[in-house]
Coordinates of C-alpha atoms and ligand atoms in Angstrom, one line a residue:
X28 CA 14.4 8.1 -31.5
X29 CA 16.8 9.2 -29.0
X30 CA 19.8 7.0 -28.1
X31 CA 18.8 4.5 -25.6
X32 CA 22.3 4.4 -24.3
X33 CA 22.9 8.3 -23.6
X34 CA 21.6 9.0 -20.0
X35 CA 20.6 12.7 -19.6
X36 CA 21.5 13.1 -16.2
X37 CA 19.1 15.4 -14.3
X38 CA 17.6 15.5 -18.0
X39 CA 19.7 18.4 -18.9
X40 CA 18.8 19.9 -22.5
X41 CA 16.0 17.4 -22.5
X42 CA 12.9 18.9 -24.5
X43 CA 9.9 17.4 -22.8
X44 CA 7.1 19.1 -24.1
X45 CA 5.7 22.3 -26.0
X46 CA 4.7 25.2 -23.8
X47 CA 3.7 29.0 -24.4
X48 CA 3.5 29.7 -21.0
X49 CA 7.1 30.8 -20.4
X50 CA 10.6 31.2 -22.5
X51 CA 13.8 31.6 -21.6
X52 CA 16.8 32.8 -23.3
X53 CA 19.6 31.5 -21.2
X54 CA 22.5 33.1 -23.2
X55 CA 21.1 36.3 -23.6
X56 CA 19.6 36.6 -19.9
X57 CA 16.3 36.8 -21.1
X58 CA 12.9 35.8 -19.2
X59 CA 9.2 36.2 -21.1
X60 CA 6.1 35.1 -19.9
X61 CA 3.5 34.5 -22.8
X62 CA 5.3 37.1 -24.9
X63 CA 5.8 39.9 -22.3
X64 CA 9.1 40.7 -21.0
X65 CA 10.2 40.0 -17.1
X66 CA 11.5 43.6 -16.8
X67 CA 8.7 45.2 -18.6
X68 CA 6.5 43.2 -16.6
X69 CA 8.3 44.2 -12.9
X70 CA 8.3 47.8 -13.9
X71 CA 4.6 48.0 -15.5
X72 CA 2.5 45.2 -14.5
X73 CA 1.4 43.9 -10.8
X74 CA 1.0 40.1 -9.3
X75 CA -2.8 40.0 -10.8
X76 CA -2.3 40.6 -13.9
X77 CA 0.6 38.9 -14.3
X78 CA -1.1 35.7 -13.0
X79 CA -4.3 36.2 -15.3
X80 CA -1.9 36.2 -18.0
X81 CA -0.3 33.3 -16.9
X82 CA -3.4 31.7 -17.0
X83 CA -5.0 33.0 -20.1
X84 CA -2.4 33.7 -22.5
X85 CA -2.9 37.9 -22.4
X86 CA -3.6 40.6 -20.2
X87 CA -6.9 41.4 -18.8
X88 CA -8.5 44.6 -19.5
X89 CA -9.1 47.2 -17.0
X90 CA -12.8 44.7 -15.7
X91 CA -11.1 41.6 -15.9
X92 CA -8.4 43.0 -13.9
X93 CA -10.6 44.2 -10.9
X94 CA -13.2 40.7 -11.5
X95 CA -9.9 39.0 -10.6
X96 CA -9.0 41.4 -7.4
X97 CA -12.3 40.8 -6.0
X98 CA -12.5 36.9 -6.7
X99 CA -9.5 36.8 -4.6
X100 CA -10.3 39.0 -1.9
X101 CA -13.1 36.3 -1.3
X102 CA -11.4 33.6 -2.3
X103 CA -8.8 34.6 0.6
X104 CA -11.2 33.6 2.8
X105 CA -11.2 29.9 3.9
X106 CA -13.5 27.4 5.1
X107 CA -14.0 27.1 9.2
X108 CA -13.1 23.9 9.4
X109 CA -10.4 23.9 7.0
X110 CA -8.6 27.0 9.2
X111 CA -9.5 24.9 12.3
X112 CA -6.9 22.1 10.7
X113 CA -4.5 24.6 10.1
X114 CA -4.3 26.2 12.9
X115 CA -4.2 22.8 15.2
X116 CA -0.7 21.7 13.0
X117 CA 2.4 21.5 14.8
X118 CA 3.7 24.9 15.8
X119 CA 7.5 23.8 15.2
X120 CA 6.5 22.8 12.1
X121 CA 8.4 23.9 8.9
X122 CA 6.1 26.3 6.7
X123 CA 6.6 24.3 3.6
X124 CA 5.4 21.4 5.2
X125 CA 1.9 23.1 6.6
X126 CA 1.7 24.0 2.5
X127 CA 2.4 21.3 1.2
X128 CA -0.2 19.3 3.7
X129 CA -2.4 22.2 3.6
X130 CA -3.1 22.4 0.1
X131 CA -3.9 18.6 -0.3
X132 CA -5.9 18.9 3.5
X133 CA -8.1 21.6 1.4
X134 CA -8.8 19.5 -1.9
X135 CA -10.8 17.7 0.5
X136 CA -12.6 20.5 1.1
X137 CA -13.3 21.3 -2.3
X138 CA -13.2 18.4 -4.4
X139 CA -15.4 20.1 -7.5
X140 CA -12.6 22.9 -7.7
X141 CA -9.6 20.7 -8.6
X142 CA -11.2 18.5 -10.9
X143 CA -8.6 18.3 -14.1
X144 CA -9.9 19.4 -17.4
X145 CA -10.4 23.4 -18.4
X146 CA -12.3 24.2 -15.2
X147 CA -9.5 23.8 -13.1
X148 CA -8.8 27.5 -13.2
X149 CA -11.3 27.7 -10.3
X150 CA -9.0 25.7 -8.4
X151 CA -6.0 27.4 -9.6
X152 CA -7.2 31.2 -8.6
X153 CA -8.6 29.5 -5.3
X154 CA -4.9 28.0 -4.6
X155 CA -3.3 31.4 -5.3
X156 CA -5.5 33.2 -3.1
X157 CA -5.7 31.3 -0.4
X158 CA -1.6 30.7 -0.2
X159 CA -0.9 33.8 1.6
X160 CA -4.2 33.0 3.9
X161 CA -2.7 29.6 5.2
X162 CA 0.8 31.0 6.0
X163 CA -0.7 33.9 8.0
X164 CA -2.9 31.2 9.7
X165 CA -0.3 29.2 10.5
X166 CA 2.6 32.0 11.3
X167 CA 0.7 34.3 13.2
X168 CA -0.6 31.6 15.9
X169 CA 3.2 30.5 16.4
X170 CA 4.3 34.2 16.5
X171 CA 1.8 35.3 18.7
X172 CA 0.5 37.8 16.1
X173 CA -3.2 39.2 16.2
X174 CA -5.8 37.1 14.1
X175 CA -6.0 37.6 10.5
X176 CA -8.3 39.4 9.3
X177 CA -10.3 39.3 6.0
X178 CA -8.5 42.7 3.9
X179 CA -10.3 42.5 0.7
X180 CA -9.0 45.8 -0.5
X181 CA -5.3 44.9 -0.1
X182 CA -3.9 43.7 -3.4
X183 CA -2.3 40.0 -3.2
X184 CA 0.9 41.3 -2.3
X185 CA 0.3 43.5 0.4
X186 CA -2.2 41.5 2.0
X187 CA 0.8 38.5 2.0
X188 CA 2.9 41.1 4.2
X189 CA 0.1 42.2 6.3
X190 CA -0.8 37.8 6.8
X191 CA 2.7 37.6 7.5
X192 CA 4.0 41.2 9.8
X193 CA 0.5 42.0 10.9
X194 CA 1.9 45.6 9.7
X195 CA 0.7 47.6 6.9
X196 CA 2.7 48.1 4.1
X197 CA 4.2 51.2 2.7
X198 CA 3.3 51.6 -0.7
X199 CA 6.9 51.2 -1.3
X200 CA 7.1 47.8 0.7
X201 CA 3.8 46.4 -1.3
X202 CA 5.7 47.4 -4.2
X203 CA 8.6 45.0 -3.5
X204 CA 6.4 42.3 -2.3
X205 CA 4.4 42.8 -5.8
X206 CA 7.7 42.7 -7.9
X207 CA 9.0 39.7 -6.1
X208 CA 5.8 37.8 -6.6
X209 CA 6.2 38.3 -10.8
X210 CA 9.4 37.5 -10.5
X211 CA 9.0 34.0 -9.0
X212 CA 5.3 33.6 -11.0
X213 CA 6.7 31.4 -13.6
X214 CA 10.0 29.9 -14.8
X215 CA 9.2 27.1 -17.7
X216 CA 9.8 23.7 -16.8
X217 CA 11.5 24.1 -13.2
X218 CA 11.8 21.4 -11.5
X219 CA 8.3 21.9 -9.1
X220 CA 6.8 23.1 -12.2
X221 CA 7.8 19.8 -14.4
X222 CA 6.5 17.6 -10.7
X223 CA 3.8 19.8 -11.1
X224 CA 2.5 18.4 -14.8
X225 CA 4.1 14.7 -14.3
X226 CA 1.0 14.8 -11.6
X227 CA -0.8 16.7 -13.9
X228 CA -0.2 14.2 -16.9
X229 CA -1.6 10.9 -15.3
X230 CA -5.2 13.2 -14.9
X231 CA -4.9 13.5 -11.5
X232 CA -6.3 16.6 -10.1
X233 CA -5.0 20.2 -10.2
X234 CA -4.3 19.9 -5.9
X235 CA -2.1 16.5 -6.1
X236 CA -0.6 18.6 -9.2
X237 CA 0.1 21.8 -6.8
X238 CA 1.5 19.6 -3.7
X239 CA 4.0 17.5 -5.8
X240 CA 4.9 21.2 -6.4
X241 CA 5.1 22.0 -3.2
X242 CA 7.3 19.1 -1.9
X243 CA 9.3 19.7 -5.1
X244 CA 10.2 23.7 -4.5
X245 CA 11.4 23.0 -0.5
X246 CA 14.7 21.7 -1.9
X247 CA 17.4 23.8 -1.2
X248 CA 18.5 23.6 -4.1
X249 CA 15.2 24.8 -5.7
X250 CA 13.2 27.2 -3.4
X251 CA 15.2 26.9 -0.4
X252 CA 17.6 28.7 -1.8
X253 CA 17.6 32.1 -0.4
X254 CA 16.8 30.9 3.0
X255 CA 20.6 29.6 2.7
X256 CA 21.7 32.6 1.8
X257 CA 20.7 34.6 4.6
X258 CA 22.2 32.0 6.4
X259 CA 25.5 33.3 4.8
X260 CA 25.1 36.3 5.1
X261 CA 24.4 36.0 8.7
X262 CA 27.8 34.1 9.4
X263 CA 29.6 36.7 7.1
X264 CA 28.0 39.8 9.1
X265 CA 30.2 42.5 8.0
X266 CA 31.2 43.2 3.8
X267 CA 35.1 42.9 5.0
X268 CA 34.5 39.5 6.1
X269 CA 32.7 37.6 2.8
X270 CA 35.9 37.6 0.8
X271 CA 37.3 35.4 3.4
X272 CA 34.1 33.0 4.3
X273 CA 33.4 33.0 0.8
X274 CA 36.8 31.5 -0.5
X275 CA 37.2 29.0 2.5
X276 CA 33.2 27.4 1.6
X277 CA 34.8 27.3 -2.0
X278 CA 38.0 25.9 -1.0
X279 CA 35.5 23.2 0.9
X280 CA 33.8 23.0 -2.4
X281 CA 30.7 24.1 -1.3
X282 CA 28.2 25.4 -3.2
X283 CA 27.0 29.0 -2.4
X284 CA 23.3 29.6 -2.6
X285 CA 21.9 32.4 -4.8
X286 CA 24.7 31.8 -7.6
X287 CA 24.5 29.4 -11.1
X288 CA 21.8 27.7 -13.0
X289 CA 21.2 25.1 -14.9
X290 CA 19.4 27.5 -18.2
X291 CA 21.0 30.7 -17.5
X292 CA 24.4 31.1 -18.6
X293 CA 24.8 35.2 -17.9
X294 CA 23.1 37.3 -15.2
X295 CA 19.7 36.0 -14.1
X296 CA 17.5 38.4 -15.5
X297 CA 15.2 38.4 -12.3
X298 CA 18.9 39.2 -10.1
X299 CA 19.6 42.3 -12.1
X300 CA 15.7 43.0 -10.6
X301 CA 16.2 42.2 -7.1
X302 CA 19.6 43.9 -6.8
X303 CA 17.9 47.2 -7.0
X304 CA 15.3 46.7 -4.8
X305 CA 17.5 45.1 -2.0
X306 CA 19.2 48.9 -2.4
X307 CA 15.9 50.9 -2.7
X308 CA 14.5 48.9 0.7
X309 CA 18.1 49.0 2.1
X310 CA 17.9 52.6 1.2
X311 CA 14.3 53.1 3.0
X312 CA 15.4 51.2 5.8
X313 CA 18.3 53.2 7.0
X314 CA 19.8 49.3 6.4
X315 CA 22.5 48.6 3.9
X316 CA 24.6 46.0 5.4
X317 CA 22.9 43.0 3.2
X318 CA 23.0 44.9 -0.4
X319 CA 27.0 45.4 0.8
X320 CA 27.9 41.8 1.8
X321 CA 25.8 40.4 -1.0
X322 CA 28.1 43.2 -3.4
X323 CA 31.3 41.2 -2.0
X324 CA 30.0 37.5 -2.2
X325 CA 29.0 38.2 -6.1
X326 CA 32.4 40.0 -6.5
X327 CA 34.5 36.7 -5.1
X328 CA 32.2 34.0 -6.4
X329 CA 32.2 35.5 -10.0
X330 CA 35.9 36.2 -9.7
X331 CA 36.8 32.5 -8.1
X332 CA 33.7 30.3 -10.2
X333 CA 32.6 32.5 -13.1
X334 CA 29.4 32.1 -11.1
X335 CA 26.5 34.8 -11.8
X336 CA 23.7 35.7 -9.4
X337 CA 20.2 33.5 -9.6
X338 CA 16.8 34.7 -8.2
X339 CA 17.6 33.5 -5.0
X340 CA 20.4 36.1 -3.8
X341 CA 18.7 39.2 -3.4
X342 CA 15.2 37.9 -2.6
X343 CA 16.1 36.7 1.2
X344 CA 17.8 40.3 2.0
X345 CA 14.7 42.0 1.0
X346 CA 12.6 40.3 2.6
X347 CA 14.4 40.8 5.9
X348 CA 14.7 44.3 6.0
X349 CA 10.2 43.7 6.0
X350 CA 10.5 41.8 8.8
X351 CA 9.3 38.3 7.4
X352 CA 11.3 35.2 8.9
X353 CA 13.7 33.2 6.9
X354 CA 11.5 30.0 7.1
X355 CA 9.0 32.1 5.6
X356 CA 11.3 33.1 2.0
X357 CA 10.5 29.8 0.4
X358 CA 6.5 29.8 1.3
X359 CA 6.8 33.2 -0.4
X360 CA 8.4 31.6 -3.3
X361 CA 5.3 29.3 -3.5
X362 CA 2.8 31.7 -3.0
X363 CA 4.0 33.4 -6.7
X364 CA 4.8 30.5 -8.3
X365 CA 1.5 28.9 -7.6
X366 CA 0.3 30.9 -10.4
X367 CA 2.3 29.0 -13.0
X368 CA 2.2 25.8 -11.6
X369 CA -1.5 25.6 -11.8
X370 CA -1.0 27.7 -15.9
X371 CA 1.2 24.5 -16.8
X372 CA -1.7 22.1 -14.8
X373 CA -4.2 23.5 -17.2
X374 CA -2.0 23.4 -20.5
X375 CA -1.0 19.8 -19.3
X376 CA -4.7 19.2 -19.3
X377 CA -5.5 20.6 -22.8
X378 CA -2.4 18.9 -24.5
X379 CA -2.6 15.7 -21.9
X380 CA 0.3 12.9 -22.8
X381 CA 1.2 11.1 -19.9
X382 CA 4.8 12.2 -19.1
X383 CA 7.0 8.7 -18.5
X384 CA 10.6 9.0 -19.4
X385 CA 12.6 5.7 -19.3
X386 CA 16.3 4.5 -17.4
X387 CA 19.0 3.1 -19.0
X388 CA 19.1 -0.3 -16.6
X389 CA 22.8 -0.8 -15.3
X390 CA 21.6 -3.0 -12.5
X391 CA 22.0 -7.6 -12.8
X392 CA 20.0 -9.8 -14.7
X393 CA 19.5 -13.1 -14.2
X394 CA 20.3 -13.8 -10.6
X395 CA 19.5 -17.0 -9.2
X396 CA 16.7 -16.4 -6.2
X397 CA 17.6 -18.3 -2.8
X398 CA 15.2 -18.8 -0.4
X399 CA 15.9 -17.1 2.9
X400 CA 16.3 -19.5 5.1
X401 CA 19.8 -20.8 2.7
X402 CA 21.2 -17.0 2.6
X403 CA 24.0 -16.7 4.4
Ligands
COA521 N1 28.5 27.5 -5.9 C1 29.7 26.9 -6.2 N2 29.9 26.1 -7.3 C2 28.8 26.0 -8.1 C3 27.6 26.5 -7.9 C4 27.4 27.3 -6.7 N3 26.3 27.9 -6.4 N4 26.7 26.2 -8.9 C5 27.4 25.4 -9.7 N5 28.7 25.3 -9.2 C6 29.7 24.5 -9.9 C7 29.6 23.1 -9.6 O1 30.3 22.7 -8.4 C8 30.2 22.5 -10.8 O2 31.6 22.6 -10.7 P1 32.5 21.3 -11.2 O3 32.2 21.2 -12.6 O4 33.9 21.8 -10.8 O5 32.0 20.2 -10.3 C9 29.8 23.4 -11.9 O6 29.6 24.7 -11.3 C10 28.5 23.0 -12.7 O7 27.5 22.8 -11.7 P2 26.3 21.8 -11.9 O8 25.8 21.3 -10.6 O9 26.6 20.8 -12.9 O10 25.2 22.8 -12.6 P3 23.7 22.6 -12.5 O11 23.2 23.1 -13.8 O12 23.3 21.2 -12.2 O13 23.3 23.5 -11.3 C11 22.2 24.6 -9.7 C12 22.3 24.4 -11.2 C13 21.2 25.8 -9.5 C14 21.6 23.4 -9.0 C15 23.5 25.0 -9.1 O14 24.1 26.1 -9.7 C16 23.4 25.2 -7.6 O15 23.5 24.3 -6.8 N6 23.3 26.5 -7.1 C17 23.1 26.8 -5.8 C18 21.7 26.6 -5.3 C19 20.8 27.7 -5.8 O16 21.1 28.9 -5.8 N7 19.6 27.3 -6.3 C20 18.6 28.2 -6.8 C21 18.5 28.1 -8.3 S1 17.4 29.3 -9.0

């Protein structure tokens, strides 16, 4: 039995459950999903088969693989009235709010697909699909963009950028969409992951699961990371700058976005990743001044804090140079990691034990009650 009396703040090194999902090596910078490396994976592998993998433990073969494309080039497509909803939210809106209230808003539509137990997976492709779907719906209307349109030949990451830019992609852009999207697809018990199977863990269904996740990830210190950063990077504006802006926000004791983590102790893995492709699009887009500032910030924060890079710093600048909106980085972020949210929702429901830590109680005892009317 653990010690009653020792409070795991923020349950640090707490070991909650058994998973084979996702490992990670925090000393050695390592990241595997079910037994596959994250950099063989973002060199090899594409968003589909990394989330079929996610969700069944190995890769498809070459028919599994294109059974999964075409079940979510349908499954992209969303009921009438369902879009109708979407599309009549508040423009000014934040995107993670239309998720979060989107994705319970269509568990009403479906109630069959979330229902817990093994055939949840319906629900879990149908959430991973449609992701992209609702933020197109919702972005495009208060962009002015064209109407989506159904694209079942695009694969899920290019058909995300087209929802989003109303552009097609270069094979080179759907290429960075595709590696950002493994990246993000899993990462153990995170804290929208963990919200994720606490939901999970009381047998509610896999959509309550998925918007606890939601509303867990739109923390900036979670998802909203990157968003921050471009924030950052905006008020630095030219590399000669960041040394200065950088040291003051330190000197403030601020935190800067896209650096530490609470299981990495060495270079995020997933950074080392993005890094490059912030140069290769920076490179394609005649564009470099991000992949410069970011060079700086990482250069003063890991001088001044021993600080390395997370997921979070290179993502935002890449997705700039594609033309997608900051608001728009975390829904990104969700529309990956929907993948293993809803792989840890359907482990949760094969090895269910209701997830209910307990507090060490440092509040009174014993207090006299007093009616109102003799309070003072
Ligand atoms: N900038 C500046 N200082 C930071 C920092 C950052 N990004 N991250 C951690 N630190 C400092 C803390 O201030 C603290 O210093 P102190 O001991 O002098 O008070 C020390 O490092 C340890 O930080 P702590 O908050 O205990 O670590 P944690 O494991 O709880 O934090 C994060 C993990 C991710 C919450 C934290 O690193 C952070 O806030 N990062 C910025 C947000 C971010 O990029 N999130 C995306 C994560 S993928």
């Amino acid at each position: 039995m653990p010690d009653p009396s020792v409070v795991q703040r923020g349950l640090e090194d707490v070991v909650a459950l058994e998973s084979r999902i996702c490992f990670i090596d925090g000393k050695q910078g390592r990241l595997i999903y079910q037994g596959y490396d994250i950099r063989d994976l973002a060199a090899r592998s594409n968003f589909e088969e990394v989330a079929y993998l996610l969700w069944y433990g190995r890769l498809p073969n070459a028919m599994q693989l294109s059974d999964l494309r075409r079940r979510f080039g349908e499954l992209r497509t969303l009921p009438p009235a369902f879009v109708e909803r979407v599309r009549s939210m508040p423009a000014e809106a934040t995107p993670m709010d239309i998720l979060r209230t989107s994705v319970s808003a269509l568990a009403l539509f479906e109630p069959e697909e979330g229902k817990p137990g093994a055939s949840s997976i319906g629900g879990a492709q149908r959430l991973t699909a449609a992701l992209p779907t609702i933020l197109g719906e919702f972005h495009r209307r208060r962009a002015g963009l064209p109407p989506l349109r159904d694209r079942p030949e695009l694969s899920q990451a290019a058909y995300l950028l087209y929802a989003l830019t109303d552009r097609e992609p270069t094979e080179l852009e759907a290429r960075a969409i595709d590696v950002a999207l493994i990246l993000h697809a899993d990462h153990e018990l995170n804290a929208s992951t963990f919200a994720a199977r606490v939901t999970a863990s009381t047998l509610s269904d896999l959509y309550s699961a998925v918007t606890s996740a939601v509303g867990t990830l739109k923390g900036p210190l979670h998802g909203g990371a990157n968003e921050r950063v471009m924030e950052l990077l905006d008020e630095i504006g030219t590399p000669d700058r960041a040394e200065a802006i950088v040291k003051e926000r330190l000197a403030r004791h601020e935190r800067i976005m896209g650096f530490g983590h609470r299981v990495y102790k060495v270079e995020d893995p997933r950074a080392t990743i993005l890094r490059d492709w912030s140069r290769r699009i920076g490179e394609a887009k005649h564009d470099l001044h991000y992949f410069e500032i970011l060079g700086h910030v990482e250069e003063v924060v890991h001088r001044e804090k021993g600080l390395y890079p997370n997921v979070d710093l290179y993502s935002g600048s890449i997705y700039s140079l594609l033309g997608i909106p900051h608001d728009l980085f975390t829904p990104i972020f969700a529309a990956s990691r929907v993948a293993g949210w809803t792989a840890h929702v359907l482990e949760e429901y094969q090895d269910l034990r209701l997830i209910r830590p307990t507090a060490k109680y440092v509040g009174a005892v014993d207090l006299v009650y007093v009616p109102v009317a003799e309070r003072p």
